[in-house]
Tab-separated table of C-alpha atoms in Angstrom:
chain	number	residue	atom	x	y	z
A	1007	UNK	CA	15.091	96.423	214.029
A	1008	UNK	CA	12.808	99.569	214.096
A	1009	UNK	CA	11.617	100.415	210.229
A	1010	UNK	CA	13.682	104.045	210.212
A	1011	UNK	CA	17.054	102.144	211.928
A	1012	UNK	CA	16.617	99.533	208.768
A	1013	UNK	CA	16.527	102.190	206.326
A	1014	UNK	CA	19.888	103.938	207.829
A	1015	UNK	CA	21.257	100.754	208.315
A	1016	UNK	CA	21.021	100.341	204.013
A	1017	UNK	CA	21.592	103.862	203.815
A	1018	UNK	CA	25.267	103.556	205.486
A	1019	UNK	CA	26.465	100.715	203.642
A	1020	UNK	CA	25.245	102.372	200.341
A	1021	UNK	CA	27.207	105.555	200.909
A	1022	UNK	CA	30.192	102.868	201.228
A	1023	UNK	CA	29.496	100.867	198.347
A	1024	UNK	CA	27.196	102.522	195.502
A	1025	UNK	CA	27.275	100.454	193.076
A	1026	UNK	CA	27.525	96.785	194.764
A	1027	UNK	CA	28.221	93.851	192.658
A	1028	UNK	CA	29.054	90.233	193.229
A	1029	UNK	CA	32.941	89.136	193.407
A	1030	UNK	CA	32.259	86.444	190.846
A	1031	UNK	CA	33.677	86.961	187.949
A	1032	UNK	CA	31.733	86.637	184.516
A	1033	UNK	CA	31.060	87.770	181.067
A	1034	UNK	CA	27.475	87.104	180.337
A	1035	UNK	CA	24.672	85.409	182.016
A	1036	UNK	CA	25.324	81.618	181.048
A	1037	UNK	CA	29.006	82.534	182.829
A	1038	UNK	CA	26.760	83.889	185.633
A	1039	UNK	CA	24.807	81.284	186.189
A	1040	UNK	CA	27.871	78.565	185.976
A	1041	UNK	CA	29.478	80.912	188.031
A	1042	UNK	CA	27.173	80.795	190.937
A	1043	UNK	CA	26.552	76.971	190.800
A	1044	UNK	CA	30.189	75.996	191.144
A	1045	UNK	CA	29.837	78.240	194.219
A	1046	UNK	CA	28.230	76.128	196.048
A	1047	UNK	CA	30.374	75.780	199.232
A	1048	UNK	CA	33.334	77.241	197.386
A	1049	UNK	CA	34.294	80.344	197.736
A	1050	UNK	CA	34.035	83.141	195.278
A	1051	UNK	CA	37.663	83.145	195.005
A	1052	UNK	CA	38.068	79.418	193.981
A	1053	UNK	CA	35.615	79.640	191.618
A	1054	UNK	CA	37.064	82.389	190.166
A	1055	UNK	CA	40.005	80.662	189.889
A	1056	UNK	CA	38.869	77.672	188.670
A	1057	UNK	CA	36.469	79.608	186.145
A	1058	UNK	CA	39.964	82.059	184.537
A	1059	UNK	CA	40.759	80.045	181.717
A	1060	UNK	CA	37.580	78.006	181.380
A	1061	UNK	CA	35.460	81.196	180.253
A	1062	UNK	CA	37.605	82.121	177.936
A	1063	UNK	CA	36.748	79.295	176.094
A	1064	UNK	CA	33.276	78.578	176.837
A	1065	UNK	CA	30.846	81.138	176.215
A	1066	UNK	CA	27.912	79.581	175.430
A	1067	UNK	CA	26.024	76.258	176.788
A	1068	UNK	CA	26.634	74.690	173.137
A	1069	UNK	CA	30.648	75.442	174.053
A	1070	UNK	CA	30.167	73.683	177.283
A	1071	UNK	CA	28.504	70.787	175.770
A	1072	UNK	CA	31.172	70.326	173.214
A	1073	UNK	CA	33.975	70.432	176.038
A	1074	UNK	CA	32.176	67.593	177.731
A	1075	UNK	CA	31.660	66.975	181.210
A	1076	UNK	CA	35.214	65.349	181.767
A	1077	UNK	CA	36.701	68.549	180.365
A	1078	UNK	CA	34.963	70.361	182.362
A	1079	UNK	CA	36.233	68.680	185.354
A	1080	UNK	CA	39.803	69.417	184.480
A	1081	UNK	CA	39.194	73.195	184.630
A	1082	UNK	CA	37.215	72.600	188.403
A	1083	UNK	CA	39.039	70.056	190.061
A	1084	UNK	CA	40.124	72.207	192.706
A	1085	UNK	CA	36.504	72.939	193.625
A	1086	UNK	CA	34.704	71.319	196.065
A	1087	UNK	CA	32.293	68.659	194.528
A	1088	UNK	CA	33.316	69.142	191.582
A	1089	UNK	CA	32.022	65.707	190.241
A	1090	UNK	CA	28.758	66.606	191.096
A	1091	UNK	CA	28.670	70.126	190.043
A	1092	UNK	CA	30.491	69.061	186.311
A	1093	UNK	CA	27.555	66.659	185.641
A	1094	UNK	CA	24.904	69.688	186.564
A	1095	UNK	CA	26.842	72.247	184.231
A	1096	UNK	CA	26.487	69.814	181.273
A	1097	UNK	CA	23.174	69.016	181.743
A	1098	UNK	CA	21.312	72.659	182.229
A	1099	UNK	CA	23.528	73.818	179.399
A	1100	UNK	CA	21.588	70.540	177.248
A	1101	UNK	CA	18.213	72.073	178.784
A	1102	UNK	CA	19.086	75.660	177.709
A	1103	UNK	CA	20.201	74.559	174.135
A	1104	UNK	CA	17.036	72.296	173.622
A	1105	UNK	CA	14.493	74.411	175.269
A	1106	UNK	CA	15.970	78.090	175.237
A	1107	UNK	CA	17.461	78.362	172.201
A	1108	UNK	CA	20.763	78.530	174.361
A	1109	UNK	CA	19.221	81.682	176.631
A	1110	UNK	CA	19.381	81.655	180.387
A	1111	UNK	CA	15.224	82.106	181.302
A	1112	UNK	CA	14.814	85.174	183.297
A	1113	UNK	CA	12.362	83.223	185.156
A	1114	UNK	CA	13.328	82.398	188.914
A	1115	UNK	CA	11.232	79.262	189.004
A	1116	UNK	CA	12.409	77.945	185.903
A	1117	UNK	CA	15.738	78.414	186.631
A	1118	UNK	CA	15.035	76.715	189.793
A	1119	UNK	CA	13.774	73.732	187.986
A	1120	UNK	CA	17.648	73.068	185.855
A	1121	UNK	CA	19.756	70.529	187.595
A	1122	UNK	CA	22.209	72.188	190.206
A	1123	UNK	CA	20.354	75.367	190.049
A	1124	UNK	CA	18.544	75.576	193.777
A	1125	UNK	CA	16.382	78.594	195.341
A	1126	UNK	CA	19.673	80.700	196.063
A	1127	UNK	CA	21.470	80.304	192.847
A	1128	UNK	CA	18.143	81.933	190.993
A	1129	UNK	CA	17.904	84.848	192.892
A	1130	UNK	CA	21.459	86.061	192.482
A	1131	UNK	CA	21.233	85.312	188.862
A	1132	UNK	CA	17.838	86.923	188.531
A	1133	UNK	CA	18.972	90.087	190.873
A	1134	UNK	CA	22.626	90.004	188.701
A	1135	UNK	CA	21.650	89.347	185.758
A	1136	UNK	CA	18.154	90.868	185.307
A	1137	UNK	CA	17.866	93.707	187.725
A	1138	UNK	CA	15.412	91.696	189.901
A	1139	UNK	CA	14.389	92.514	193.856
A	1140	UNK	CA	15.262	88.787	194.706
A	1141	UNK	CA	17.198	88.299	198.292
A	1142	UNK	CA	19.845	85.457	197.583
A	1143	UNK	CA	20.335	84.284	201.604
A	1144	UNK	CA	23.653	82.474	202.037
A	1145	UNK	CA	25.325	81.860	204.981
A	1146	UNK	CA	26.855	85.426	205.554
A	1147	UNK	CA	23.656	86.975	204.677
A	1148	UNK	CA	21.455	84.343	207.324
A	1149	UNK	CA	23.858	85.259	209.975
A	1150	UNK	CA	23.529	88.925	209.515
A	1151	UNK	CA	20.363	89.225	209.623
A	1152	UNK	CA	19.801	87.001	212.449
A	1153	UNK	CA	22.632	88.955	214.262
A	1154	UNK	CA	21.803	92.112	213.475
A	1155	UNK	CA	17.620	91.988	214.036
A	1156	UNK	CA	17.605	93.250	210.198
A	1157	UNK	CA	15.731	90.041	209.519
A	1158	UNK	CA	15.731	87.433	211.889
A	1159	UNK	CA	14.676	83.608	210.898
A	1160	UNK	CA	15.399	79.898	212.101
A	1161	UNK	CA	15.356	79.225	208.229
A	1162	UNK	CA	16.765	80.152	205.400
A	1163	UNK	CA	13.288	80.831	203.605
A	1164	UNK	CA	12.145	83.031	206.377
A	1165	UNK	CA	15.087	85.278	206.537
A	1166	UNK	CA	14.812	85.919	202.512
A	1167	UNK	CA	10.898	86.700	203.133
A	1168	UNK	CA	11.605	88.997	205.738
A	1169	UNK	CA	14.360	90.582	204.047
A	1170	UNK	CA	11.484	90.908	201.140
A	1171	UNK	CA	9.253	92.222	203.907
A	1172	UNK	CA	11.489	94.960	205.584
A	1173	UNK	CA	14.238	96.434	202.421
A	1174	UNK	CA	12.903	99.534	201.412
A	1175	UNK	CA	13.435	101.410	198.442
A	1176	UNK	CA	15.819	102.641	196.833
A	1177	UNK	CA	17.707	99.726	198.600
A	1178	UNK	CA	16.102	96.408	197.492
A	1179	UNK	CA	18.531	95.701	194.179
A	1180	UNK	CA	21.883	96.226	196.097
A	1181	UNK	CA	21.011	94.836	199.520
A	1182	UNK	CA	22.303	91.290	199.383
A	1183	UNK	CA	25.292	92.542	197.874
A	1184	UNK	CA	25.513	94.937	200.624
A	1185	UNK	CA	24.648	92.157	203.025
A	1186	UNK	CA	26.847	89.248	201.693
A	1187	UNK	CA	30.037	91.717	201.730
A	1188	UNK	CA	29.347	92.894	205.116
A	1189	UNK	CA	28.918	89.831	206.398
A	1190	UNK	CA	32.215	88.325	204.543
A	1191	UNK	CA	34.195	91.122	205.735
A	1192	UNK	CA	33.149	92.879	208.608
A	1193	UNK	CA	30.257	90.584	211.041
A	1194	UNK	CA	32.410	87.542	210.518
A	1195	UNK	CA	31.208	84.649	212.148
A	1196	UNK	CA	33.724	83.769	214.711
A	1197	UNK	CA	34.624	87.685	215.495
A	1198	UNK	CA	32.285	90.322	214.367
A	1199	UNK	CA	34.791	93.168	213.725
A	1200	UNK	CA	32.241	95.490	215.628
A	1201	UNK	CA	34.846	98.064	216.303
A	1202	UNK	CA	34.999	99.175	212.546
A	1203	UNK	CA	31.155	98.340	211.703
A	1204	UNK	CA	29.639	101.607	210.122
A	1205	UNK	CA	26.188	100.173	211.926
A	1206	UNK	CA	27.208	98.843	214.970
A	1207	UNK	CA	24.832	101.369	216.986
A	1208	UNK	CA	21.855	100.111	214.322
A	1209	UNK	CA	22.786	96.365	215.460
A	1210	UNK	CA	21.293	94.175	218.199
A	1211	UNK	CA	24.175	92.425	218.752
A	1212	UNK	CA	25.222	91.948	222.170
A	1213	UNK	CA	28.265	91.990	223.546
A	1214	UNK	CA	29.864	94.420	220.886
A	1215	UNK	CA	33.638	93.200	219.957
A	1216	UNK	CA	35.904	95.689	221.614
A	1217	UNK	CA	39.098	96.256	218.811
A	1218	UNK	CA	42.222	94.297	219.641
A	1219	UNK	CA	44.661	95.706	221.478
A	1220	UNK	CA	47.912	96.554	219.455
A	1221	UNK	CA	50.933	94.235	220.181
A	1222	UNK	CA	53.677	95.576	222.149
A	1223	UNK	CA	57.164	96.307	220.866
A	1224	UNK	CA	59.897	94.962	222.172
């Protein structure tokens, strides 16, 4: 994608979305960053779920210590590896106590470096949380920007540098959010909803998906 097509591409879906957020739901940055590892193939839906009554109890990695890792598990059962993800919580919140005074670091690699906590997981919490220019590249955002040309990559890694490489300013804060909702909601991965996409005629995808025709009445 040509570098003035990129810009109107971001320019579009800001004048949709201005202020762009993630759909987890949290109250502070420990909640953030629990958040977004028990999102690991969940959806932001479950979690949030899941997460409803637990965070109004547990504030604090101390809190989630003290409810213990088979407390925990109660309140996330209904998320996918939840076994795994339980023991994670409980041990990053014993790192943060010990050797943050109970602060989340605003630090991508050492966030990188607690258990459960991989690449993707720091860079929403450092773009959420701390205002940072990271690129967290899920699945939605991979496939858009494969699909589109914004950023094409056979990895992971190498879509998030070129996203780094081609997001201009004043764009570079809200454009995974921007990304990650268009991709949940709009260039799906079975069936793009071209017909309704306020960038199809930026996109290099090929065919376009023609709107469905209405059902007839009988």
């Amino acid at each position: 994608m040509k570098k003035a097509d990129i810009f109107e591409f971001y320019r579009r879906l800001a004048e949709l979305n201005p202020s762009p957020e993630t759909e987890l739901q949290f109250g502070n940055t420990y909640q953030l960053l629990v958040a977004v590892v028990l999102s690991a193939q969940a959806t932001d839906v479950g979690v949030n779920k899941a997460t409803r009554l637990l965070f109004q109890d547990v504030k604090t990695p101390q809190q989630m210590i003290d409810l213990g890792e088979e407390g925990l598990k109660q309140h996330i059962k209904t998320i996918g590896l939840f076994n795994g993800k339980a023991k994670n919580v409980i041990a990053l919140s014993e790192i943060l106590v010990r050797d943050f005074g109970g602060a989340v670091p605003a630090d991508r690699d050492t966030l990188v470096d607690l258990p459960g906590v991989g690449r993707k997981t720091a860079n929403v919490v450092m773009n959420c949380a701390f205002g940072a220019e990271t690129f967290a590249v899920d699945t939605h955002i991979f496939r858009v920007g494969n699909r589109t040309g914004l950023a094409p990559g056979k990895t992971v890694l190498a879509v998030e540098k070129q996203l780094e490489k081609n997001t201009p300013q004043p764009f570079r804060v809200g454009a995974h959010h921007w990304l990650i909702l268009h991709g949940r909601y709009i260039c799906k991965a079975r069936t793009p909803e071209c017909w309704r996409c306020p960038v199809d005629d930026l996109c290099r995808y090929k065919p376009k998906t023609p709107a469905p025709k209405a059902k007839k009445i009988a």
